[in-house]
Amino acid sequence: MPRNIEQSFMKALFHGVIAEEMLFPFPEMSSDERENVSLLLDSVRRFFGANVDSAKIDRACRIPPEVLSGLKDLGLMGLQIPAQHGGAGLSSMAYARVMQEVGSLDASIAVTLGAHQSIGLKGILLFGTEEQKQRYLPRLATGEHMAAFALTEPGAGSDAAAVKTRAELSPDGKHYVLNGSKIWITNGGFADVFTVFARTSALEEGKKPRLTAFIVDRSAGVKSGPEEHKLGIRGSSTTELFFEDVRVPVENVLGEAGKGFRVAMEVLNSGRLGLAAGSIGACQTLVRMAIDRVQERRAFGRHIGGFGLIKDKIATMLAQIYALESMTYLAAGLIDAGVVDYSLESAICKIVGSETLWSVANETLQIAAGIGYMQDYPYEQLLRDARINLIFEGTNEILRAFVALSGMSGPGRALEDVARAMREPIKGFGLLSDFAIRKARTVLGRERMTRTHPLLSREAVLFEEHTGQLVSITEAVLRKHGRDIAEMQYVQKRVAEIAMDLFGIAACLARTTRAIERRGEEGARREIDLTSIYTGMAQRRLKQLVADVQDNDDELRKAVAVRAYADRAYPFDVL
Amino acid sequence: MKILVALKRVADPDNANKVKIPPSGDRIDTAGLEWKPNPFDEYALEAALRLTEDGKAPKARAGEVVVVTFGPKETEQTLRAALATGADRAIRVDVTDDKLDGALVARALKALVEREKPDVVLMGKQAVDGDSNQVGQSLAELLDWPMATFAATIQEEQGALLVGREVDGGVAVLRVRLPAVVTVDLRIVAPTSVYSLKTARTHKYNDGVRFAALPAIMASKKKPLAEVKLADLTADSGLKVQYHGFEPPPARKAGIKVKDVADLVARLKNEAKVL
């Protein structure tokens, strides 16, 4: 039996196991925390209303220092830092809700806060020793010190194994000496404390390096390059960082020496949820603008809101946002419930969050039409600000590969186990345990979603059926490609997208079930309708994805691309 | 200085369209309304905080600010918000709005003032739901205390307050000896409106009320919040004001387009009958 199968909802789903106990009841914050957060959000909204001018931040390419210090005074820099280290100790759900609000108000500020605490100081929270926590967290919690996360290098973006920055142990064993540089570091211009990843082994072609995470003080000699000029989130600071013989005491190693890769992955797993939460907020702002616009703009003698195609856009946005919100808070709730492995769920939320926001921003700009394109109106800035989310904290392409490969690795191992057990029936019996028995049951008849409300039975059946599809496609491609699956990116993309839609449906079902149980069918009408629309959209996508696994032009596309690389251009000219 | 601030929660005026009246017309249906503190009362709280601090170090309170509200259990959220912004203590008088009128609130506040013995009672000039504008004045009368209404500025003096009131054609300045009742207008939260004896006259506050920070929100749980029964404050819970019925304002009718000025004048004369 693959270990930890029950520790991730999505990993279990790849085995065909629907871990309903992780979905139901849909999580919620404690009433105490809800009250705290709603009081805080009230302050946040008023503070932004009185002090923050997003258009000005965009034009000036900086967040005014008095705004930043106001945010610190509000207590927004140590949201998840435990109280004993000077923070507010918010749960993941509460943190997400605050980031959602900030994301709805200003993207540059959301990214600055996120870089500080979603990733910048997260390594210290997750892996820091008690001494490191005591030394760094109190000042980070108040914002007296700001943090940044420094992984990316010119030759190492998504490929963390290609990190060149080198950390060498001094002869007396008391210091590491860091040399190298990092690029595109958010908060790079002013951060005081950096989580830096450097190799502690020699660079060898084709060999995985030993990566180590360090807490590095700016005062140790970290130099910043000039501010980058960006498409969006222009108020945030993005710079290069230079390390030239920067001496870092061995006490500042974060986690174990040589285990830096794991530190990076865990930090990013958790950070991605903050990004998804910010995306929800930005979507809500855009939808409000879109609705205002369609009720105000007239064409052919009526409000454009009366036209079917506009209604279609608005309904689609609402359903997408409902699904995104459900997925994000389900994942956050799983973390709060102590689930250790939420890597697939948070990656899915990041992909869906950034892509939903991009589509909502694009459609809102389309609805606004002419004024949408003009700099005197806020639409174009929101579109520019939204774009980065598809790129940073793991590109959506890399994350799709991650979702597919990480999801399929469990079944991959299980297949090996089952094959071994078959060869040695008696000795191998122990391997089959209850997972195999449960699995055998899924072959006989599909796993059931038993706790959804009967009003959602159509959607629940769709979920069950496509869970079955996910399992059989996973098995089929694993049998067909074996270890080569790592190279099969078309397959990975399809498997990942099936998984994404399944997570979306599951989250909507759990949340809407709770709504119906609390408020009855009529009280939960809005949730039921949005679930129905989202599931319908997901169903059409799933049908296409499943069909494409069998019938596709993958090879032809590869050949065309290879030819284009040789031509170095589009090959035709009508002249 | 000890200050008692009376706070009322009101239906969010930005969502006033959610106010519903049942067919019987005997009451306002408050289900589903969003609530917020009466803005003028929030200004009163801000003024109370400014009067009990040195503007340079607003975290240290010189004296005590006690907030009181009349309402059901849910109104404790309004009090929590006030505690999080800096008030020291809160009192909730357990009662619902439909059992109250201005005179009754004033009678109950009088009993509370006699218990608490504040130097000043501060409140908004009126609540933005009923717009009665009675409680402050009635309370001062019942207590036989000096009163200043619609304060736009307050300056603390030894044993007195210098209160500026914006009136037609200028500013009337009153000196009220303590203890006193003061009701405030919106300009009280301007940067140079309120000065305690500790705050330098060169100090400028941020415009508007202060916002509760997260650490203060968490800490506000530990501040005392007492519940008092209305009957413990006044034996006479009779109402002087009775409502005989409620009806929503008529829906706005669609406008019309007129041909020209002559048509407009004719319609104003004959249909609207305003000329």
PDB file of N, CA and C in Angstrom, chain A residues 9 13-20 23-24 442-443 445-454 456-472 498 501-503 505-506 509 535 539 542 546:
ATOM      1  N   PHE A   9      -6.158  14.519  -0.357  1.00  0.00           N
ATOM      2  CA  PHE A   9      -7.405  14.200  -1.046  1.00  0.00           C
ATOM      3  C   PHE A   9      -7.150  13.873  -2.510  1.00  0.00           C
ATOM      4  N   LEU A  13      -7.415  10.433  -4.730  1.00  0.00           N
ATOM      5  CA  LEU A  13      -8.327  10.394  -5.876  1.00  0.00           C
ATOM      6  C   LEU A  13      -7.670   9.736  -7.092  1.00  0.00           C
ATOM      7  N   PHE A  14      -6.377   9.910  -7.227  1.00  0.00           N
ATOM      8  CA  PHE A  14      -5.662   9.258  -8.337  1.00  0.00           C
ATOM      9  C   PHE A  14      -5.706   7.733  -8.207  1.00  0.00           C
ATOM     10  N   HIS A  15      -5.949   7.253  -6.974  1.00  0.00           N
ATOM     11  CA  HIS A  15      -6.130   5.801  -6.782  1.00  0.00           C
ATOM     12  C   HIS A  15      -7.590   5.416  -6.928  1.00  0.00           C
ATOM     13  N   GLY A  16      -8.452   6.406  -7.181  1.00  0.00           N
ATOM     14  CA  GLY A  16      -9.877   6.111  -7.269  1.00  0.00           C
ATOM     15  C   GLY A  16     -10.576   6.191  -5.926  1.00  0.00           C
ATOM     16  N   VAL A  17      -9.828   6.565  -4.897  1.00  0.00           N
ATOM     17  CA  VAL A  17     -10.423   6.632  -3.560  1.00  0.00           C
ATOM     18  C   VAL A  17     -10.953   8.051  -3.306  1.00  0.00           C
ATOM     19  N   ILE A  18     -12.251   8.141  -3.023  1.00  0.00           N
ATOM     20  CA  ILE A  18     -12.837   9.448  -2.721  1.00  0.00           C
ATOM     21  C   ILE A  18     -12.833   9.624  -1.206  1.00  0.00           C
ATOM     22  N   ALA A  19     -11.881  10.400  -0.713  1.00  0.00           N
ATOM     23  CA  ALA A  19     -11.738  10.565   0.737  1.00  0.00           C
ATOM     24  C   ALA A  19     -12.744  11.609   1.214  1.00  0.00           C
ATOM     25  N   GLU A  20     -13.998  11.174   1.335  1.00  0.00           N
ATOM     26  CA  GLU A  20     -15.072  12.125   1.657  1.00  0.00           C
ATOM     27  C   GLU A  20     -14.876  12.806   2.997  1.00  0.00           C
ATOM     28  N   LEU A  23     -13.624  16.139   2.663  1.00  0.00           N
ATOM     29  CA  LEU A  23     -14.462  17.148   1.997  1.00  0.00           C
ATOM     30  C   LEU A  23     -15.586  17.645   2.891  1.00  0.00           C
ATOM     31  N   PHE A  24     -16.119  16.726   3.685  1.00  0.00           N
ATOM     32  CA  PHE A  24     -17.327  17.026   4.468  1.00  0.00           C
ATOM     33  C   PHE A  24     -17.014  16.994   5.957  1.00  0.00           C
ATOM     34  N   THR A 442     -13.120  -0.611  -6.336  1.00  0.00           N
ATOM     35  CA  THR A 442     -13.335   0.426  -7.338  1.00  0.00           C
ATOM     36  C   THR A 442     -13.350  -0.170  -8.737  1.00  0.00           C
ATOM     37  N   VAL A 443     -12.721  -1.327  -8.904  1.00  0.00           N
ATOM     38  CA  VAL A 443     -12.765  -1.961 -10.221  1.00  0.00           C
ATOM     39  C   VAL A 443     -14.154  -2.561 -10.442  1.00  0.00           C
ATOM     40  N   GLY A 445     -17.061  -1.692  -8.965  1.00  0.00           N
ATOM     41  CA  GLY A 445     -18.041  -0.619  -9.126  1.00  0.00           C
ATOM     42  C   GLY A 445     -17.353   0.619  -8.651  1.00  0.00           C
ATOM     43  N   ARG A 446     -17.737   1.784  -9.157  1.00  0.00           N
ATOM     44  CA  ARG A 446     -16.961   2.968  -8.822  1.00  0.00           C
ATOM     45  C   ARG A 446     -17.190   3.376  -7.362  1.00  0.00           C
ATOM     46  N   GLU A 447     -16.192   4.104  -6.842  1.00  0.00           N
ATOM     47  CA  GLU A 447     -16.304   4.675  -5.497  1.00  0.00           C
ATOM     48  C   GLU A 447     -17.465   5.647  -5.482  1.00  0.00           C
ATOM     49  N   ARG A 448     -18.091   5.735  -4.347  1.00  0.00           N
ATOM     50  CA  ARG A 448     -19.272   6.584  -4.260  1.00  0.00           C
ATOM     51  C   ARG A 448     -18.991   7.885  -3.512  1.00  0.00           C
ATOM     52  N   MET A 449     -19.714   8.891  -3.923  1.00  0.00           N
ATOM     53  CA  MET A 449     -19.747  10.159  -3.202  1.00  0.00           C
ATOM     54  C   MET A 449     -21.063  10.095  -2.441  1.00  0.00           C
ATOM     55  N   THR A 450     -21.010   9.763  -1.155  1.00  0.00           N
ATOM     56  CA  THR A 450     -22.266   9.471  -0.446  1.00  0.00           C
ATOM     57  C   THR A 450     -22.795  10.663   0.344  1.00  0.00           C
ATOM     58  N   ARG A 451     -21.934  11.644   0.596  1.00  0.00           N
ATOM     59  CA  ARG A 451     -22.351  12.689   1.530  1.00  0.00           C
ATOM     60  C   ARG A 451     -22.818  13.981   0.865  1.00  0.00           C
ATOM     61  N   THR A 452     -22.878  13.972  -0.469  1.00  0.00           N
ATOM     62  CA  THR A 452     -23.425  15.165  -1.123  1.00  0.00           C
ATOM     63  C   THR A 452     -24.937  15.179  -0.938  1.00  0.00           C
ATOM     64  N   HIS A 453     -25.515  16.361  -0.938  1.00  0.00           N
ATOM     65  CA  HIS A 453     -26.958  16.482  -0.804  1.00  0.00           C
ATOM     66  C   HIS A 453     -27.632  15.900  -2.043  1.00  0.00           C
ATOM     67  N   PRO A 454     -28.782  15.202  -1.838  1.00  0.00           N
ATOM     68  CA  PRO A 454     -29.468  14.570  -2.981  1.00  0.00           C
ATOM     69  C   PRO A 454     -29.772  15.546  -4.130  1.00  0.00           C
ATOM     70  N   LEU A 456     -27.880  17.422  -5.434  1.00  0.00           N
ATOM     71  CA  LEU A 456     -26.683  17.523  -6.269  1.00  0.00           C
ATOM     72  C   LEU A 456     -26.284  16.162  -6.819  1.00  0.00           C
ATOM     73  N   SER A 457     -27.238  15.227  -6.859  1.00  0.00           N
ATOM     74  CA  SER A 457     -26.838  13.862  -7.213  1.00  0.00           C
ATOM     75  C   SER A 457     -26.335  13.772  -8.656  1.00  0.00           C
ATOM     76  N   ARG A 458     -26.885  14.600  -9.543  1.00  0.00           N
ATOM     77  CA  ARG A 458     -26.414  14.554 -10.931  1.00  0.00           C
ATOM     78  C   ARG A 458     -24.921  14.920 -10.986  1.00  0.00           C
ATOM     79  N   GLU A 459     -24.569  15.986 -10.261  1.00  0.00           N
ATOM     80  CA  GLU A 459     -23.182  16.436 -10.244  1.00  0.00           C
ATOM     81  C   GLU A 459     -22.283  15.410  -9.539  1.00  0.00           C
ATOM     82  N   ALA A 460     -22.836  14.767  -8.488  1.00  0.00           N
ATOM     83  CA  ALA A 460     -22.042  13.777  -7.758  1.00  0.00           C
ATOM     84  C   ALA A 460     -21.721  12.580  -8.649  1.00  0.00           C
ATOM     85  N   VAL A 461     -22.706  12.163  -9.438  1.00  0.00           N
ATOM     86  CA  VAL A 461     -22.474  11.030 -10.342  1.00  0.00           C
ATOM     87  C   VAL A 461     -21.410  11.396 -11.370  1.00  0.00           C
ATOM     88  N   LEU A 462     -21.493  12.604 -11.879  1.00  0.00           N
ATOM     89  CA  LEU A 462     -20.486  13.058 -12.841  1.00  0.00           C
ATOM     90  C   LEU A 462     -19.091  12.997 -12.213  1.00  0.00           C
ATOM     91  N   PHE A 463     -19.017  13.411 -10.956  1.00  0.00           N
ATOM     92  CA  PHE A 463     -17.734  13.370 -10.254  1.00  0.00           C
ATOM     93  C   PHE A 463     -17.234  11.937 -10.128  1.00  0.00           C
ATOM     94  N   GLU A 464     -18.133  11.036  -9.726  1.00  0.00           N
ATOM     95  CA  GLU A 464     -17.745   9.626  -9.563  1.00  0.00           C
ATOM     96  C   GLU A 464     -17.258   9.057 -10.887  1.00  0.00           C
ATOM     97  N   GLU A 465     -18.017   9.324 -11.933  1.00  0.00           N
ATOM     98  CA  GLU A 465     -17.660   8.754 -13.249  1.00  0.00           C
ATOM     99  C   GLU A 465     -16.286   9.226 -13.711  1.00  0.00           C
ATOM    100  N   HIS A 466     -16.047  10.526 -13.542  1.00  0.00           N
ATOM    101  CA  HIS A 466     -14.766  11.035 -14.038  1.00  0.00           C
ATOM    102  C   HIS A 466     -13.613  10.705 -13.116  1.00  0.00           C
ATOM    103  N   THR A 467     -13.912  10.433 -11.833  1.00  0.00           N
ATOM    104  CA  THR A 467     -12.864   9.876 -10.980  1.00  0.00           C
ATOM    105  C   THR A 467     -12.438   8.531 -11.547  1.00  0.00           C
ATOM    106  N   GLY A 468     -13.416   7.744 -11.966  1.00  0.00           N
ATOM    107  CA  GLY A 468     -13.114   6.467 -12.623  1.00  0.00           C
ATOM    108  C   GLY A 468     -12.259   6.673 -13.868  1.00  0.00           C
ATOM    109  N   GLN A 469     -12.601   7.700 -14.641  1.00  0.00           N
ATOM    110  CA  GLN A 469     -11.815   7.995 -15.847  1.00  0.00           C
ATOM    111  C   GLN A 469     -10.382   8.363 -15.496  1.00  0.00           C
ATOM    112  N   LEU A 470     -10.234   9.176 -14.454  1.00  0.00           N
ATOM    113  CA  LEU A 470      -8.885   9.597 -14.040  1.00  0.00           C
ATOM    114  C   LEU A 470      -8.045   8.368 -13.701  1.00  0.00           C
ATOM    115  N   VAL A 471      -8.669   7.425 -12.978  1.00  0.00           N
ATOM    116  CA  VAL A 471      -7.938   6.229 -12.560  1.00  0.00           C
ATOM    117  C   VAL A 471      -7.568   5.388 -13.778  1.00  0.00           C
ATOM    118  N   SER A 472      -8.523   5.181 -14.680  1.00  0.00           N
ATOM    119  CA  SER A 472      -8.196   4.284 -15.795  1.00  0.00           C
ATOM    120  C   SER A 472      -7.221   4.939 -16.767  1.00  0.00           C
ATOM    121  N   ILE A 498      -7.796  17.126 -15.922  1.00  0.00           N
ATOM    122  CA  ILE A 498      -8.885  16.303 -15.382  1.00  0.00           C
ATOM    123  C   ILE A 498      -8.894  16.416 -13.859  1.00  0.00           C
ATOM    124  N   ASP A 501     -10.310  19.819 -12.677  1.00  0.00           N
ATOM    125  CA  ASP A 501     -11.771  19.914 -12.738  1.00  0.00           C
ATOM    126  C   ASP A 501     -12.429  19.062 -11.654  1.00  0.00           C
ATOM    127  N   LEU A 502     -11.833  17.904 -11.386  1.00  0.00           N
ATOM    128  CA  LEU A 502     -12.411  17.049 -10.343  1.00  0.00           C
ATOM    129  C   LEU A 502     -12.316  17.724  -8.975  1.00  0.00           C
ATOM    130  N   PHE A 503     -11.186  18.374  -8.715  1.00  0.00           N
ATOM    131  CA  PHE A 503     -11.054  19.063  -7.431  1.00  0.00           C
ATOM    132  C   PHE A 503     -12.079  20.199  -7.343  1.00  0.00           C
ATOM    133  N   ILE A 505     -15.021  20.395  -8.854  1.00  0.00           N
ATOM    134  CA  ILE A 505     -16.375  19.852  -8.643  1.00  0.00           C
ATOM    135  C   ILE A 505     -16.528  19.398  -7.187  1.00  0.00           C
ATOM    136  N   ALA A 506     -15.506  18.691  -6.691  1.00  0.00           N
ATOM    137  CA  ALA A 506     -15.591  18.178  -5.314  1.00  0.00           C
ATOM    138  C   ALA A 506     -15.781  19.328  -4.321  1.00  0.00           C
ATOM    139  N   LEU A 509     -19.277  20.762  -4.572  1.00  0.00           N
ATOM    140  CA  LEU A 509     -20.268  19.848  -3.999  1.00  0.00           C
ATOM    141  C   LEU A 509     -20.268  19.928  -2.477  1.00  0.00           C
ATOM    142  N   THR A 535     -20.200  22.856 -12.957  1.00  0.00           N
ATOM    143  CA  THR A 535     -20.078  21.429 -13.273  1.00  0.00           C
ATOM    144  C   THR A 535     -20.361  21.186 -14.750  1.00  0.00           C
ATOM    145  N   GLN A 539     -17.826  19.505 -17.140  1.00  0.00           N
ATOM    146  CA  GLN A 539     -18.202  18.277 -17.843  1.00  0.00           C
ATOM    147  C   GLN A 539     -17.795  18.333 -19.317  1.00  0.00           C
ATOM    148  N   LEU A 542     -14.086  17.975 -19.506  1.00  0.00           N
ATOM    149  CA  LEU A 542     -13.655  16.612 -19.186  1.00  0.00           C
ATOM    150  C   LEU A 542     -13.893  15.676 -20.366  1.00  0.00           C
ATOM    151  N   VAL A 546     -10.882  13.599 -22.043  1.00  0.00           N
ATOM    152  CA  VAL A 546     -10.871  12.137 -22.082  1.00  0.00           C
ATOM    153  C   VAL A 546     -10.779  11.652 -23.536  1.00  0.00           C
TER     154      VAL A 546
END
